[in-house]
Short mmCIF file of C-alpha atoms and ligand atoms in Angstrom, two decimals:
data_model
loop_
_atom_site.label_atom_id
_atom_site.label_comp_id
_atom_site.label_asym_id
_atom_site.label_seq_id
_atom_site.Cartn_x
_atom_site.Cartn_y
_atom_site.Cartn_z
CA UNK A 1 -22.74 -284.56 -75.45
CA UNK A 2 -19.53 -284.24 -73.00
CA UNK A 3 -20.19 -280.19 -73.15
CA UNK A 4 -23.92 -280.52 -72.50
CA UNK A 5 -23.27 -282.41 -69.35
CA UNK A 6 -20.98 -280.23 -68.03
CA UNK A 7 -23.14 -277.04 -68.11
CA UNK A 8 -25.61 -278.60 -65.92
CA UNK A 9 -22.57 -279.47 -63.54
CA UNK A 10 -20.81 -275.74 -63.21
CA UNK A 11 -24.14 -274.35 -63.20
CA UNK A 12 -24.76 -276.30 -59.85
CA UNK A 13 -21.15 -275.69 -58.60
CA UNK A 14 -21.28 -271.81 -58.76
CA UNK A 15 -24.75 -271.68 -57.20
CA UNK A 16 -23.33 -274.13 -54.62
CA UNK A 17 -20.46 -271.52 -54.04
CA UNK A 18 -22.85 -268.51 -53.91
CA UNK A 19 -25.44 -269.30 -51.79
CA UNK A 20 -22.04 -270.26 -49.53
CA UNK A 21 -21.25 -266.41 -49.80
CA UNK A 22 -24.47 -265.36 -49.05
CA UNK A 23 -24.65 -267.57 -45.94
CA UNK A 24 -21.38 -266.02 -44.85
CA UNK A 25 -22.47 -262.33 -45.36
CA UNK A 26 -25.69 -262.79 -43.59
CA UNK A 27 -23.24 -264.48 -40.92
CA UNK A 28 -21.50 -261.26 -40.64
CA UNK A 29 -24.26 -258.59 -40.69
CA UNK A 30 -26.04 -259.92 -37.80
CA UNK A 31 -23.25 -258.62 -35.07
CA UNK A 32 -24.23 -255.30 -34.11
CA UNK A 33 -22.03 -252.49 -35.84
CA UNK A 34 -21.13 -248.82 -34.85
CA UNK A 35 -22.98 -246.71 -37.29
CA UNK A 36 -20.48 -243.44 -38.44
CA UNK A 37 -23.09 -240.41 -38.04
CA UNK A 38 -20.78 -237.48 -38.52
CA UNK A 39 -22.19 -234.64 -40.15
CA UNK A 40 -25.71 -235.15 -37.97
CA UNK A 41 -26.68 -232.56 -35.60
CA UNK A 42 -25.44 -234.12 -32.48
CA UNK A 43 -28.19 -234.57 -29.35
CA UNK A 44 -26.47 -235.14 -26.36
CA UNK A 45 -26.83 -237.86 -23.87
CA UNK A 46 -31.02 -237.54 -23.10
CA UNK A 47 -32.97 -239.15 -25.51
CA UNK A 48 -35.04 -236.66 -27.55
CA UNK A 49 -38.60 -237.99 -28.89
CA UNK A 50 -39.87 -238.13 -31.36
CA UNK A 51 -37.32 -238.63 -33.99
CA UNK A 52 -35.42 -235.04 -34.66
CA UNK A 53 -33.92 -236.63 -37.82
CA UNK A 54 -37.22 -237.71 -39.84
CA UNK A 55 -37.23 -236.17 -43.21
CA UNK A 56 -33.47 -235.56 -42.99
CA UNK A 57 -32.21 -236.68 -45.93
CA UNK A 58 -28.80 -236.88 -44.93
CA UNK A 59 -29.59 -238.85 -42.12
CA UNK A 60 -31.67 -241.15 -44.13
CA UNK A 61 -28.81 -241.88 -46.29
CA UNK A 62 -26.75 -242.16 -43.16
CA UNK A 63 -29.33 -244.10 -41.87
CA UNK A 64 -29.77 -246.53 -44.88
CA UNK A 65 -26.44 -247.75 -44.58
CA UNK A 66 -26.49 -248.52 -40.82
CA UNK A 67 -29.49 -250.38 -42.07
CA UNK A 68 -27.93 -252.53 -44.79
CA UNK A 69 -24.86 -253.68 -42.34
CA UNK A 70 -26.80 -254.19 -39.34
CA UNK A 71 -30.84 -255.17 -39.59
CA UNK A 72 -31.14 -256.04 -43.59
CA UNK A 73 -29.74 -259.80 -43.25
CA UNK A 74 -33.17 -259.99 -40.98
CA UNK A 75 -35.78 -257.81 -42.03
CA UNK A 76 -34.75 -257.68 -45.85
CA UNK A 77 -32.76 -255.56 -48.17
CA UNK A 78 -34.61 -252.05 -48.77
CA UNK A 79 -37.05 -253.17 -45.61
CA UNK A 80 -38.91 -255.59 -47.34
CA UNK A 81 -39.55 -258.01 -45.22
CA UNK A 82 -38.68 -261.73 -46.23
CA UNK A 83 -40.30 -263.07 -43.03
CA UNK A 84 -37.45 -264.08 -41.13
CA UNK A 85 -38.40 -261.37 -38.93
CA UNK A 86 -41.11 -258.52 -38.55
CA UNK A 87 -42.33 -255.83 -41.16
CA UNK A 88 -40.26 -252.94 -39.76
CA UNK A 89 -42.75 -250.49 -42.08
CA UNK A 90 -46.50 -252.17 -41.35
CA UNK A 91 -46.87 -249.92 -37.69
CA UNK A 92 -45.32 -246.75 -39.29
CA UNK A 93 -48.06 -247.41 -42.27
CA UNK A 94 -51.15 -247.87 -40.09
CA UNK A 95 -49.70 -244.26 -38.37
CA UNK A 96 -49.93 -242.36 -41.87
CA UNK A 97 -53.67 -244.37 -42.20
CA UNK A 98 -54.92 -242.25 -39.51
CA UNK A 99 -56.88 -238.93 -40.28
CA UNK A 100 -55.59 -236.24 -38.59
CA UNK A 101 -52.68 -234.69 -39.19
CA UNK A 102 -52.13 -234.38 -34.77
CA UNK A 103 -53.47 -238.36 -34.38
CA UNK A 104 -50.18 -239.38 -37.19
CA UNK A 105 -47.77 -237.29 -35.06
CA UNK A 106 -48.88 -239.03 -32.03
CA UNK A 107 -48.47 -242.32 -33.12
CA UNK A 108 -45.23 -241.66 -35.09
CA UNK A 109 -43.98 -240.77 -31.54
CA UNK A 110 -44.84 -243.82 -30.19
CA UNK A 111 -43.72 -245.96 -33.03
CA UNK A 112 -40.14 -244.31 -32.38
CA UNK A 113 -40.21 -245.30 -28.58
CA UNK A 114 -40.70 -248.80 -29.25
CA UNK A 115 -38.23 -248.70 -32.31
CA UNK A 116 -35.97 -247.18 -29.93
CA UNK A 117 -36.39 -249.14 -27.18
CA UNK A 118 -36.30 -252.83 -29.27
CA UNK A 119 -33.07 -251.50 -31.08
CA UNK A 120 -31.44 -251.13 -27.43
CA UNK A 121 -32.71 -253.53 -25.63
CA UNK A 122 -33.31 -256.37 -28.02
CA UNK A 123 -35.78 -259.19 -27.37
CA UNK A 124 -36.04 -262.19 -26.28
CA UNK A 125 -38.52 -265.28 -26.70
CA UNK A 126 -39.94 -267.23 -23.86
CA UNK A 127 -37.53 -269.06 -23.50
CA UNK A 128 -34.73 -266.42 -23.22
CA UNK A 129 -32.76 -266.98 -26.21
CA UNK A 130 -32.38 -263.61 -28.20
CA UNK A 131 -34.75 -263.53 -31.25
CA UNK A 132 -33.60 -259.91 -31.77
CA UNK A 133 -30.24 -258.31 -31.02
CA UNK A 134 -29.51 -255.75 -28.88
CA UNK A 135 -27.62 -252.59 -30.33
CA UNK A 136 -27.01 -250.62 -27.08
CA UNK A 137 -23.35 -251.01 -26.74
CA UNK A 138 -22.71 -249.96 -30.55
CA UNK A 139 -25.42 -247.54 -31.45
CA UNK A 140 -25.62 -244.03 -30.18
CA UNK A 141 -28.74 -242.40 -30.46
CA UNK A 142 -27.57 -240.29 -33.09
CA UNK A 143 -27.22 -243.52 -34.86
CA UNK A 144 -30.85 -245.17 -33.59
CA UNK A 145 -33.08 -242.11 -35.12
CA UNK A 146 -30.86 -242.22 -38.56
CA UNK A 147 -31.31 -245.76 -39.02
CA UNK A 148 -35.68 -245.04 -38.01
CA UNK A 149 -35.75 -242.09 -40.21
CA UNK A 150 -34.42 -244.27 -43.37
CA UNK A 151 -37.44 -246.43 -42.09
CA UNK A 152 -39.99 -243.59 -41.92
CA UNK A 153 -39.00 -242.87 -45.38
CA UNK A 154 -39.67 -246.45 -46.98
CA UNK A 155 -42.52 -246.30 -45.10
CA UNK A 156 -43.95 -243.10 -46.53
CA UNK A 157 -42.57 -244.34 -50.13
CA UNK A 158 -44.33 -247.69 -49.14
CA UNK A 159 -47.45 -246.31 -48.30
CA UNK A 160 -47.63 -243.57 -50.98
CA UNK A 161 -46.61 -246.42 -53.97
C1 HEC B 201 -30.69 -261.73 -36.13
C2 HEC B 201 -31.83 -261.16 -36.84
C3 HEC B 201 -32.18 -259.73 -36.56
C4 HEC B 201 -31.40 -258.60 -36.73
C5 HEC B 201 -29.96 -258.53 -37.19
C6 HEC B 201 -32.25 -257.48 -36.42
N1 HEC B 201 -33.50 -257.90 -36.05
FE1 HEC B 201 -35.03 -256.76 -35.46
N2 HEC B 201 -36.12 -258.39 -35.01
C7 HEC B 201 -35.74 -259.68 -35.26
C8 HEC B 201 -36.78 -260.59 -34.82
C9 HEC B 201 -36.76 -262.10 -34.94
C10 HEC B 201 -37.78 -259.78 -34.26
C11 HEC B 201 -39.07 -260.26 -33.56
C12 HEC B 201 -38.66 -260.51 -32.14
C13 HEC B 201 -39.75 -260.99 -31.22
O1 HEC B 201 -40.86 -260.46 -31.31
O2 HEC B 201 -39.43 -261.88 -30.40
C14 HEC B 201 -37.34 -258.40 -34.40
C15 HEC B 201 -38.07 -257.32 -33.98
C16 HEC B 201 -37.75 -256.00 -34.29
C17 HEC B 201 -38.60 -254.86 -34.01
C18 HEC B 201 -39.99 -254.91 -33.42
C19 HEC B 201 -40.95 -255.15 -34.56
C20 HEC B 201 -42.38 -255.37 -34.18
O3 HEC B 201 -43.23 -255.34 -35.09
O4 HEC B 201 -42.69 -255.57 -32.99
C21 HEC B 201 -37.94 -253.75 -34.46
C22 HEC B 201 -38.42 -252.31 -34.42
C23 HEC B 201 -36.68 -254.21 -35.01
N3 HEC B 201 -36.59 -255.58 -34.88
C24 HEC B 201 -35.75 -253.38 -35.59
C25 HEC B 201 -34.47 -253.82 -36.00
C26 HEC B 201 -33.44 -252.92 -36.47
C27 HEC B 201 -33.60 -251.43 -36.68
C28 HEC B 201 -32.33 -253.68 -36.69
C29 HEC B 201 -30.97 -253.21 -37.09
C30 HEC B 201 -30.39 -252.16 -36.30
C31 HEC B 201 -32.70 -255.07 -36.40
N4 HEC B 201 -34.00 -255.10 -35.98
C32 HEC B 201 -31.85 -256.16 -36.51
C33 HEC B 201 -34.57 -260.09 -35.84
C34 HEC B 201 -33.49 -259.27 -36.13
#
């Protein structure tokens, strides 16, 4: 009887104890940081729309890792959303819904403005406290359009499943 009761109590204990880890991680991945994008083609100080690294796989994988330390605490592991915060793949999805091939490519370019310019800038509600962070003094843009083109690619998976 002594053993049965105890299960029960180191059962609780550990989960107590992990969901403390967890906590702590997600503490940690919400401050912004630097995303390593050597290897990339670099692209200088203007910003160049839309996205020059979509469909690059290495800077998907690149990208995929900059997403995992710095957004995935928020907007979910693989960029599922849990909805703490937005669907980072529903505007990229209602892109590839459109018909023409010219139509996609236009909206694509405007999803990576505002992706681009929310990453930077951040946002905040109306009350000014920061919902969203803002990555400008970490991310380069070499590091912004890695981090969008691992989106664009769960996206297409998403929307293609
Ligand atoms: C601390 C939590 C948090 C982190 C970390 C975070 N975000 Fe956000 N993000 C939010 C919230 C909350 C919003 C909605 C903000 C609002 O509308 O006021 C948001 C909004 C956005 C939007 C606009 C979405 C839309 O549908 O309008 C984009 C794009 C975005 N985040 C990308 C990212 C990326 C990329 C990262 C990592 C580099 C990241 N976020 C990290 C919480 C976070």
């Amino acid at each position: 009887m002594q053993n049965v009761m105890k299960l029960p109590i180191a059962l609780v204990t550990g989960l107590f104890f992990g969901l403390g880890s967890v906590a702590a991680q997600a503490h940690g991945d919400v401050t912004p940081h630097p995303i390593d994008t050597t290897g990339l083609k670099p692209l200088g100080k203007d910003w160049v729309e839309p996205n020059p690294y979509r469909g690059d796989a290495k800077a998907v994988a690149i990208g995929a890792v900059g997403y995992y330390h710095n957004c995935a605490a928020c907007h979910g592991l693989n960029a599922v959303s849990g909805g703490m915060a937005p669907d980072l793949l529903a505007s990229g999805k209602d892109c590839l819904d459109m018909e023409s091939k010219d139509q996609q490519a236009s909206c694509m370019k405007d999803n990576d403005d505002y992706f681009k310019t929310v990453v930077m800038e951040g946002k905040k509600n109306s009350e000014g406290r920061v919902t969203m962070p803002a990555y400008d003094k970490v991310f380069t843009q070499e590091a912004v359009w890695a981090v969008k083109a691992y989106i664009d690619k769960r996206t297409a998976e998403d929307h293609d499943k």
